[in-house]
Amino acid sequence: MKEHKDYDIIVIGAGLVGVSLVVALQNQGLRIALLENHIPIASPPSFDIRPLSLSYGSVLLLRTMGIWEGLESLACPIETVHVSQQGALGALHFRASEHGVPALGYVVPLGELQRVLYQRAASQTSVDIIPLQTITSVHTVAQTVHVDISTVTETRTLQANLCIAADGTDSTVRQLLTIGTVQRNPSETALTAELHFSKSLPYCAYERLTREGVWALLPLKNPQRCRLVWSAPQEKIEAAMHWDEETLRVHVQQIFAGYLPPLQTLQRGAVYPVRSVHATELGRPGIILLGNAAHTLYPLLAQGFNLGLRDAVFLAEKIMQARAAVRSLGDEQLLHEYEAARRVDQRWMRGLTLGMHGVSEWQWPFLNRGWGLGLLAIDGLWPVKKRLAARLMGLRGRQPLLKGVPNFYSQGA
């Protein structure tokens, strides 16, 4: 087995969050190994037209990182977010104009974001991208992390001061470290479709809580189209997969009755599992879990990548601070500082998505009516609504110390 020690940081996983960390650390003089076993990413990324919702705070971060310029022409603004409970009075509305921002967020093609991030990471001379097959061991010896990997051509050991595991919900690194997880409702599934309407739609994202699960709509660049994501217990989605197009079309119209113009056609998309998985620890000294490896959220209010991006940028900040203080990146202090910086935001998003998901499981009408009245009350309480909007936009609390990122709504947590 070859020994190799050339790196300050090893990043395992070249998905959106892992590559975002590498880009956030650009021009810092760090020697980084980026490992990925997904061949279309380890070579050039494949084109994926699935829409991804970016919060306004995420757009500010991407702009500061020099990424947004390559996406802006493809982006669709989200000017309003509408949250409601079927069968209940009241709804909660967030409007960009109320909060002094051009948009609450933007919808971009996922594959295009991946491409722009990947190209920026790959263009750095201090970054080595290593396609791998398996990781067999991750362990620390005297503040040096040893990562044993197998590639197509060899088995080797990489060494670095710090290892970042951004290797997804079923993280191999997390399992090798025997870090536990808390999981909820593993049998949930999401059905997706692209909807085509007879008239143009407002640039509004809808979140509709029903007894049949959560129905979400994302606006698209074409104003007569939008993206549907229906998350529900697996048996409900499996039954819906046997519906013909007309049955599903009528069902969508019933769920969003009064909110949408006539639905002309729909095109079914992918069906994928929906999971809530949270690691009981964010890592060990010298090894930090990031992105879905640390916390996989329910796809409610489109917070998954946005939370992961904030985590990545804050971690980059802590790494830069440690280097400025001439501290080892493998010491325990870096992990503790990162945990402290991210604790409130992570708990907030975990609690919010779990809470909203729980509401969709209620089968008692009086509870649904109570939730609807609660939405109506929040909609009328500006201080509460303002704080919640700032949280959803990724602008609540202290912002990372990156040039160009304003500290909006920064008071308190």
Short mmCIF file of C-alpha atoms in Angstrom, two decimals:
data_model
loop_
_atom_site.label_atom_id
_atom_site.label_comp_id
_atom_site.label_asym_id
_atom_site.label_seq_id
_atom_site.Cartn_x
_atom_site.Cartn_y
_atom_site.Cartn_z
CA MET A 1 0.00 0.00 0.00
CA LYS A 2 1.39 3.39 -0.98
CA GLU A 3 1.85 6.10 1.64
CA HIS A 4 1.09 9.66 0.59
CA LYS A 5 1.17 12.82 2.70
CA ASP A 6 0.76 15.93 0.66
CA TYR A 7 -2.53 17.37 1.85
CA ASP A 8 -3.81 19.81 4.42
CA ILE A 9 -7.41 18.66 3.90
CA ILE A 10 -9.07 15.58 2.42
CA VAL A 11 -12.68 16.13 1.31
CA ILE A 12 -14.61 12.91 0.74
CA GLY A 13 -17.57 13.49 -1.57
CA ALA A 14 -17.76 15.84 -4.56
CA GLY A 15 -21.47 16.56 -4.27
CA LEU A 16 -22.79 20.09 -3.94
CA VAL A 17 -21.75 20.62 -0.31
CA GLY A 18 -18.31 19.02 -0.54
CA VAL A 19 -17.40 21.00 -3.65
CA SER A 20 -18.83 24.18 -2.08
CA LEU A 21 -16.36 23.79 0.80
CA VAL A 22 -13.46 23.42 -1.64
CA VAL A 23 -14.56 26.56 -3.51
CA ALA A 24 -15.03 28.49 -0.25
CA LEU A 25 -11.38 27.68 0.55
CA GLN A 26 -10.11 28.84 -2.85
CA ASN A 27 -6.92 30.92 -2.97
CA GLN A 28 -6.00 30.03 0.62
CA GLY A 29 -2.90 28.03 -0.29
CA LEU A 30 -4.36 24.81 1.10
CA ARG A 31 -3.45 21.47 -0.47
CA ILE A 32 -6.76 19.64 -0.86
CA ALA A 33 -7.62 16.12 -2.05
CA LEU A 34 -11.20 15.79 -3.31
CA LEU A 35 -12.33 12.15 -3.41
CA GLU A 36 -15.41 10.94 -5.31
CA ASN A 37 -16.61 7.52 -6.45
CA HIS A 38 -19.39 8.81 -8.72
CA ILE A 39 -17.75 8.66 -12.15
CA PRO A 40 -19.83 11.41 -13.87
CA ILE A 41 -18.68 13.77 -11.12
CA ALA A 42 -15.12 12.48 -10.88
CA SER A 43 -14.78 13.24 -14.60
CA PRO A 44 -17.02 16.05 -15.94
CA PRO A 45 -20.35 16.34 -14.09
CA SER A 46 -23.45 15.10 -15.87
CA PHE A 47 -26.15 17.59 -16.80
CA ASP A 48 -29.08 17.43 -14.40
CA ILE A 49 -32.04 19.70 -15.12
CA ARG A 50 -33.82 19.04 -11.81
CA PRO A 51 -34.65 22.38 -10.16
CA LEU A 52 -32.97 23.30 -6.88
CA SER A 53 -34.24 26.05 -4.61
CA LEU A 54 -31.60 28.44 -3.26
CA SER A 55 -32.42 30.78 -0.39
CA TYR A 56 -31.50 34.44 -0.76
CA GLY A 57 -28.73 33.95 1.79
CA SER A 58 -27.30 31.11 -0.30
CA VAL A 59 -27.29 33.35 -3.37
CA LEU A 60 -25.30 35.96 -1.44
CA LEU A 61 -22.76 33.31 -0.44
CA LEU A 62 -22.49 31.95 -3.99
CA ARG A 63 -22.05 35.48 -5.32
CA THR A 64 -19.23 36.10 -2.84
CA MET A 65 -17.60 32.82 -3.93
CA GLY A 66 -17.74 33.94 -7.57
CA ILE A 67 -20.26 31.25 -8.54
CA TRP A 68 -23.54 33.12 -8.95
CA GLU A 69 -22.48 34.93 -12.13
CA GLY A 70 -22.56 31.60 -13.98
CA LEU A 71 -26.09 30.83 -12.78
CA GLU A 72 -27.93 34.14 -12.71
CA SER A 73 -29.23 34.01 -16.29
CA LEU A 74 -30.80 30.59 -15.61
CA ALA A 75 -32.36 31.49 -12.26
CA CYS A 76 -36.07 31.88 -11.59
CA PRO A 77 -36.93 34.18 -8.66
CA ILE A 78 -39.15 33.10 -5.78
CA GLU A 79 -41.05 36.27 -4.93
CA THR A 80 -43.60 34.68 -2.57
CA VAL A 81 -43.79 31.58 -0.37
CA HIS A 82 -47.27 30.31 0.51
CA VAL A 83 -47.73 27.75 3.33
CA SER A 84 -51.18 26.30 4.01
CA GLN A 85 -53.01 23.33 5.50
CA GLN A 86 -55.72 21.65 3.40
CA GLY A 87 -59.10 21.87 5.08
CA ALA A 88 -58.02 24.60 7.49
CA LEU A 89 -58.60 28.33 7.55
CA GLY A 90 -55.58 30.54 7.18
CA ALA A 91 -52.25 30.56 5.39
CA LEU A 92 -48.80 32.00 5.90
CA HIS A 93 -47.35 34.23 3.18
CA PHE A 94 -43.80 35.49 2.85
CA ARG A 95 -43.24 38.19 0.25
CA ALA A 96 -39.87 39.47 -0.88
CA SER A 97 -41.18 43.03 -1.05
CA GLU A 98 -42.05 42.91 2.67
CA HIS A 99 -38.49 42.04 3.64
CA GLY A 100 -36.58 44.41 1.39
CA VAL A 101 -34.97 41.75 -0.80
CA PRO A 102 -35.30 41.24 -4.58
CA ALA A 103 -36.40 37.62 -4.03
CA LEU A 104 -36.80 35.19 -1.14
CA GLY A 105 -34.72 32.77 -3.17
CA TYR A 106 -34.09 31.47 -6.67
CA VAL A 107 -34.64 28.19 -8.51
CA VAL A 108 -31.71 26.96 -10.61
CA PRO A 109 -30.93 23.72 -12.51
CA LEU A 110 -29.15 21.43 -10.06
CA GLY A 111 -26.76 20.10 -12.69
CA GLU A 112 -25.70 23.58 -13.74
CA LEU A 113 -24.87 24.53 -10.14
CA GLN A 114 -22.88 21.30 -9.79
CA ARG A 115 -21.04 22.03 -13.06
CA VAL A 116 -20.06 25.59 -12.12
CA LEU A 117 -18.91 24.58 -8.63
CA TYR A 118 -16.98 21.57 -9.93
CA GLN A 119 -15.21 23.55 -12.63
CA ARG A 120 -14.14 26.18 -10.11
CA ALA A 121 -12.80 23.51 -7.74
CA ALA A 122 -11.03 21.64 -10.54
CA SER A 123 -9.37 24.83 -11.80
CA GLN A 124 -7.41 25.26 -8.57
CA THR A 125 -3.84 24.02 -8.90
CA SER A 126 -3.74 23.07 -5.21
CA VAL A 127 -6.72 20.67 -5.54
CA ASP A 128 -6.29 17.04 -6.62
CA ILE A 129 -9.49 15.25 -7.69
CA ILE A 130 -9.14 11.51 -7.08
CA PRO A 131 -11.74 9.03 -8.41
CA LEU A 132 -12.08 6.21 -5.89
CA GLN A 133 -13.85 2.89 -5.52
CA THR A 134 -13.92 2.31 -1.77
CA ILE A 135 -12.79 3.75 1.54
CA THR A 136 -11.66 1.02 3.92
CA SER A 137 -10.42 2.98 6.92
CA VAL A 138 -10.37 6.47 8.42
CA HIS A 139 -8.39 6.99 11.62
CA THR A 140 -6.26 9.59 13.38
CA VAL A 141 -2.71 9.26 14.66
CA ALA A 142 -1.12 12.24 16.44
CA GLN A 143 -3.36 14.86 14.74
CA THR A 144 -2.82 13.30 11.32
CA VAL A 145 -5.76 11.65 9.58
CA HIS A 146 -5.07 8.47 7.61
CA VAL A 147 -7.59 7.57 4.88
CA ASP A 148 -7.16 4.16 3.22
CA ILE A 149 -8.73 4.05 -0.24
CA SER A 150 -8.90 1.82 -3.29
CA THR A 151 -8.92 3.27 -6.80
CA VAL A 152 -9.17 1.46 -10.12
CA THR A 153 -5.39 1.12 -10.30
CA GLU A 154 -4.14 0.91 -6.71
CA THR A 155 -4.68 0.83 -2.97
CA ARG A 156 -3.19 3.76 -1.10
CA THR A 157 -3.20 5.72 2.13
CA LEU A 158 -3.78 9.46 2.06
CA GLN A 159 -2.75 11.59 5.02
CA ALA A 160 -3.85 15.07 6.00
CA ASN A 161 -4.39 17.33 8.99
CA LEU A 162 -8.16 17.36 8.48
CA CYS A 163 -10.70 15.08 6.79
CA ILE A 164 -14.16 16.32 5.78
CA ALA A 165 -16.77 13.62 5.18
CA ALA A 166 -19.38 14.96 2.75
CA ASP A 167 -20.23 11.49 1.46
CA GLY A 168 -24.00 11.58 1.74
CA THR A 169 -26.85 10.24 3.83
CA ASP A 170 -25.38 6.73 4.05
CA SER A 171 -21.92 8.09 4.82
CA THR A 172 -19.20 5.44 4.78
CA VAL A 173 -16.98 7.60 6.97
CA ARG A 174 -19.71 8.02 9.57
CA GLN A 175 -20.16 4.26 9.68
CA LEU A 176 -16.40 3.63 9.95
CA LEU A 177 -16.28 6.03 12.91
CA THR A 178 -19.32 4.23 14.46
CA ILE A 179 -21.16 7.54 14.85
CA GLY A 180 -24.84 6.85 15.45
CA THR A 181 -27.86 8.42 13.78
CA VAL A 182 -31.42 9.39 14.63
CA GLN A 183 -33.81 8.49 11.80
CA ARG A 184 -37.51 9.22 11.27
CA ASN A 185 -40.04 7.44 9.03
CA PRO A 186 -37.63 5.60 6.72
CA SER A 187 -40.48 4.37 4.47
CA GLU A 188 -41.38 7.78 2.97
CA THR A 189 -41.12 8.49 -0.75
CA ALA A 190 -41.41 11.54 -3.01
CA LEU A 191 -43.06 11.68 -6.43
CA THR A 192 -42.05 14.47 -8.79
CA ALA A 193 -43.63 15.93 -11.90
CA GLU A 194 -43.47 18.98 -14.13
CA LEU A 195 -46.85 20.71 -14.47
CA HIS A 196 -47.94 22.68 -17.56
CA PHE A 197 -50.68 25.29 -17.12
CA SER A 198 -52.90 27.24 -19.48
CA LYS A 199 -51.85 30.59 -17.99
CA SER A 200 -48.75 32.11 -16.47
CA LEU A 201 -48.20 31.58 -12.75
CA PRO A 202 -46.80 34.02 -10.21
CA TYR A 203 -43.26 33.32 -9.04
CA CYS A 204 -44.60 31.65 -5.91
CA ALA A 205 -43.45 28.52 -4.05
CA TYR A 206 -46.30 26.60 -2.43
CA GLU A 207 -46.10 24.24 0.54
CA ARG A 208 -49.43 22.45 1.06
CA LEU A 209 -49.84 20.17 4.09
CA THR A 210 -52.48 17.46 3.64
CA ARG A 211 -53.50 14.11 5.11
CA GLU A 212 -51.94 12.55 2.02
CA GLY A 213 -48.54 14.09 2.72
CA VAL A 214 -46.82 17.32 1.77
CA TRP A 215 -47.32 18.81 -1.70
CA ALA A 216 -44.79 21.41 -2.82
CA LEU A 217 -44.63 23.51 -5.99
CA LEU A 218 -41.55 25.36 -7.22
CA PRO A 219 -41.79 28.04 -9.93
CA LEU A 220 -39.72 27.56 -13.08
CA LYS A 221 -38.17 29.91 -15.62
CA ASN A 222 -41.09 29.23 -17.98
CA PRO A 223 -43.97 30.97 -16.10
CA GLN A 224 -46.53 28.44 -17.36
CA ARG A 225 -44.68 25.54 -15.74
CA CYS A 226 -43.77 24.51 -12.22
CA ARG A 227 -42.21 21.57 -10.40
CA LEU A 228 -44.29 19.31 -8.14
CA VAL A 229 -42.80 17.30 -5.26
CA TRP A 230 -45.29 15.13 -3.35
CA SER A 231 -43.83 13.49 -0.23
CA ALA A 232 -45.91 10.78 1.45
CA PRO A 233 -45.73 7.29 2.99
CA GLN A 234 -44.35 4.80 0.50
CA GLU A 235 -47.63 2.92 0.05
CA LYS A 236 -49.43 6.11 -1.04
CA ILE A 237 -46.81 6.95 -3.65
CA GLU A 238 -46.70 3.37 -4.92
CA ALA A 239 -50.47 3.50 -5.42
CA ALA A 240 -50.21 6.87 -7.21
CA MET A 241 -47.60 5.47 -9.58
CA HIS A 242 -50.36 3.31 -11.08
CA TRP A 243 -52.67 6.27 -11.71
CA ASP A 244 -53.05 7.44 -15.27
CA GLU A 245 -52.14 11.02 -16.14
CA GLU A 246 -55.73 12.27 -15.91
CA THR A 247 -56.21 10.87 -12.39
CA LEU A 248 -53.02 12.54 -11.14
CA ARG A 249 -53.91 15.78 -12.92
CA VAL A 250 -57.33 15.91 -11.24
CA HIS A 251 -55.75 15.11 -7.87
CA VAL A 252 -53.28 17.99 -8.19
CA GLN A 253 -56.10 20.38 -9.10
CA GLN A 254 -58.07 19.28 -6.03
CA ILE A 255 -55.12 19.70 -3.68
CA PHE A 256 -54.37 23.21 -4.96
CA ALA A 257 -57.97 24.23 -5.67
CA GLY A 258 -58.28 28.01 -5.79
CA TYR A 259 -54.55 28.60 -6.10
CA LEU A 260 -53.72 27.50 -9.64
CA PRO A 261 -55.12 28.05 -13.16
CA PRO A 262 -56.33 24.99 -15.13
CA LEU A 263 -53.66 22.31 -15.38
CA GLN A 264 -53.25 21.20 -18.99
CA THR A 265 -50.69 18.41 -18.83
CA LEU A 266 -48.07 16.96 -16.55
CA GLN A 267 -44.89 15.02 -17.08
CA ARG A 268 -43.93 12.56 -14.37
CA GLY A 269 -40.39 12.72 -13.03
CA ALA A 270 -38.32 10.63 -10.68
CA VAL A 271 -39.53 8.87 -7.55
CA TYR A 272 -37.01 8.83 -4.71
CA PRO A 273 -36.88 7.95 -0.99
CA VAL A 274 -37.41 10.73 1.55
CA ARG A 275 -35.44 10.45 4.76
CA SER A 276 -34.67 12.37 7.92
CA VAL A 277 -31.26 11.26 9.22
CA HIS A 278 -29.22 13.15 11.80
CA ALA A 279 -25.80 12.14 13.11
CA THR A 280 -25.48 12.09 16.90
CA GLU A 281 -22.03 13.73 16.56
CA LEU A 282 -20.61 16.11 13.96
CA GLY A 283 -17.30 14.29 13.97
CA ARG A 284 -14.14 13.59 15.90
CA PRO A 285 -10.95 15.65 16.24
CA GLY A 286 -9.53 15.89 12.74
CA ILE A 287 -12.65 14.44 11.07
CA ILE A 288 -15.84 16.47 10.49
CA LEU A 289 -19.16 15.36 8.96
CA LEU A 290 -20.68 17.80 6.47
CA GLY A 291 -23.87 18.02 4.39
CA ASN A 292 -26.15 14.98 4.29
CA ALA A 293 -23.54 12.94 6.15
CA ALA A 294 -24.29 15.15 9.17
CA HIS A 295 -27.98 15.87 8.65
CA THR A 296 -30.42 14.87 5.91
CA LEU A 297 -33.61 16.94 6.13
CA TYR A 298 -37.12 16.25 4.89
CA PRO A 299 -37.60 18.17 1.61
CA LEU A 300 -39.78 20.81 3.27
CA LEU A 301 -39.26 24.50 2.48
CA ALA A 302 -36.25 23.43 0.38
CA GLN A 303 -33.73 23.81 3.21
CA GLY A 304 -31.39 20.82 2.71
CA PHE A 305 -28.66 22.23 0.45
CA ASN A 306 -29.09 25.73 1.87
CA LEU A 307 -28.25 24.48 5.37
CA GLY A 308 -25.35 22.45 3.98
CA LEU A 309 -23.93 25.46 2.13
CA ARG A 310 -24.03 27.57 5.29
CA ASP A 311 -22.28 24.75 7.15
CA ALA A 312 -19.59 24.58 4.46
CA VAL A 313 -18.92 28.32 4.47
CA PHE A 314 -18.80 28.54 8.27
CA LEU A 315 -16.42 25.57 8.34
CA ALA A 316 -14.21 27.30 5.77
CA GLU A 317 -14.16 30.36 8.02
CA LYS A 318 -13.11 28.29 11.05
CA ILE A 319 -10.36 26.62 9.00
CA MET A 320 -9.02 30.02 7.90
CA GLN A 321 -9.09 31.28 11.49
CA ALA A 322 -7.19 28.22 12.71
CA ARG A 323 -4.53 28.75 10.05
CA ALA A 324 -4.23 32.44 10.95
CA ALA A 325 -3.69 31.43 14.59
CA VAL A 326 -1.10 28.82 13.49
CA ARG A 327 -3.18 26.01 15.00
CA SER A 328 -3.34 22.46 13.69
CA LEU A 329 -6.46 21.76 11.64
CA GLY A 330 -6.60 18.39 13.36
CA ASP A 331 -6.99 19.68 16.89
CA GLU A 332 -10.17 19.39 18.92
CA GLN A 333 -10.70 23.15 19.10
CA LEU A 334 -11.63 23.43 15.42
CA LEU A 335 -14.40 20.84 15.80
CA HIS A 336 -15.75 22.52 18.95
CA GLU A 337 -15.73 25.98 17.35
CA TYR A 338 -17.55 24.69 14.28
CA GLU A 339 -20.15 22.86 16.40
CA ALA A 340 -20.79 26.00 18.46
CA ALA A 341 -21.12 28.20 15.38
CA ARG A 342 -23.65 25.92 13.68
CA ARG A 343 -25.64 24.45 16.59
CA VAL A 344 -28.57 26.90 16.62
CA ASP A 345 -29.13 26.99 12.85
CA GLN A 346 -28.96 23.20 12.53
CA ARG A 347 -31.37 22.62 15.42
CA TRP A 348 -33.77 25.22 14.07
CA MET A 349 -33.93 23.66 10.63
CA ARG A 350 -34.18 20.13 11.98
CA GLY A 351 -37.02 21.14 14.32
CA LEU A 352 -38.85 23.15 11.66
CA THR A 353 -38.81 20.41 9.02
CA LEU A 354 -39.70 17.66 11.50
CA GLY A 355 -42.50 19.79 12.96
CA MET A 356 -44.06 20.60 9.59
CA HIS A 357 -43.77 16.98 8.52
CA GLY A 358 -45.51 15.92 11.73
CA VAL A 359 -48.45 18.23 10.98
CA SER A 360 -49.05 16.42 7.69
CA GLU A 361 -49.47 13.18 9.66
CA TRP A 362 -52.26 14.52 11.88
CA GLN A 363 -55.56 12.77 11.23
CA TRP A 364 -57.73 14.80 13.63
CA PRO A 365 -59.63 17.69 12.01
CA PHE A 366 -59.53 19.87 15.13
CA LEU A 367 -55.71 19.74 15.16
CA ASN A 368 -55.57 20.66 11.48
CA ARG A 369 -57.88 23.60 12.10
CA GLY A 370 -55.69 24.68 15.00
CA TRP A 371 -52.59 24.57 12.81
CA GLY A 372 -54.36 26.64 10.16
CA LEU A 373 -55.25 29.28 12.74
CA GLY A 374 -51.65 29.21 13.92
CA LEU A 375 -50.45 29.99 10.40
CA LEU A 376 -52.95 32.84 10.23
CA ALA A 377 -51.72 34.20 13.56
CA ILE A 378 -48.05 34.11 12.51
CA ASP A 379 -48.99 35.83 9.25
CA GLY A 380 -50.36 38.72 11.28
CA LEU A 381 -47.52 38.98 13.81
CA TRP A 382 -44.83 40.93 11.97
CA PRO A 383 -41.95 40.49 14.48
CA VAL A 384 -42.42 36.69 14.49
CA LYS A 385 -42.94 36.54 10.74
CA LYS A 386 -39.86 38.70 10.11
CA ARG A 387 -37.64 36.42 12.19
CA LEU A 388 -39.01 33.27 10.59
CA ALA A 389 -38.53 34.73 7.10
CA ALA A 390 -34.94 35.65 7.93
CA ARG A 391 -34.33 32.11 9.16
CA LEU A 392 -35.75 30.59 5.96
CA MET A 393 -33.69 32.99 3.82
CA GLY A 394 -30.53 31.97 5.68
CA LEU A 395 -30.05 35.48 7.05
CA ARG A 396 -30.73 34.91 10.74
CA GLY A 397 -27.87 35.07 13.21
CA ARG A 398 -24.26 35.98 12.51
CA GLN A 399 -23.21 35.65 8.91
CA PRO A 400 -19.82 34.18 7.94
CA LEU A 401 -17.06 36.73 7.61
CA LEU A 402 -16.92 36.74 3.84
CA LYS A 403 -16.63 39.96 1.92
CA GLY A 404 -19.93 41.03 0.40
CA VAL A 405 -22.25 39.06 2.69
CA PRO A 406 -24.47 41.51 4.60
CA ASN A 407 -25.41 40.82 8.20
CA PHE A 408 -29.21 41.10 7.75
CA TYR A 409 -31.49 40.47 10.76
CA SER A 410 -28.45 39.55 12.82
CA GLN A 411 -29.78 40.25 16.29
CA GLY A 412 -30.30 37.15 18.37
CA ALA A 413 -30.85 33.57 17.25
#
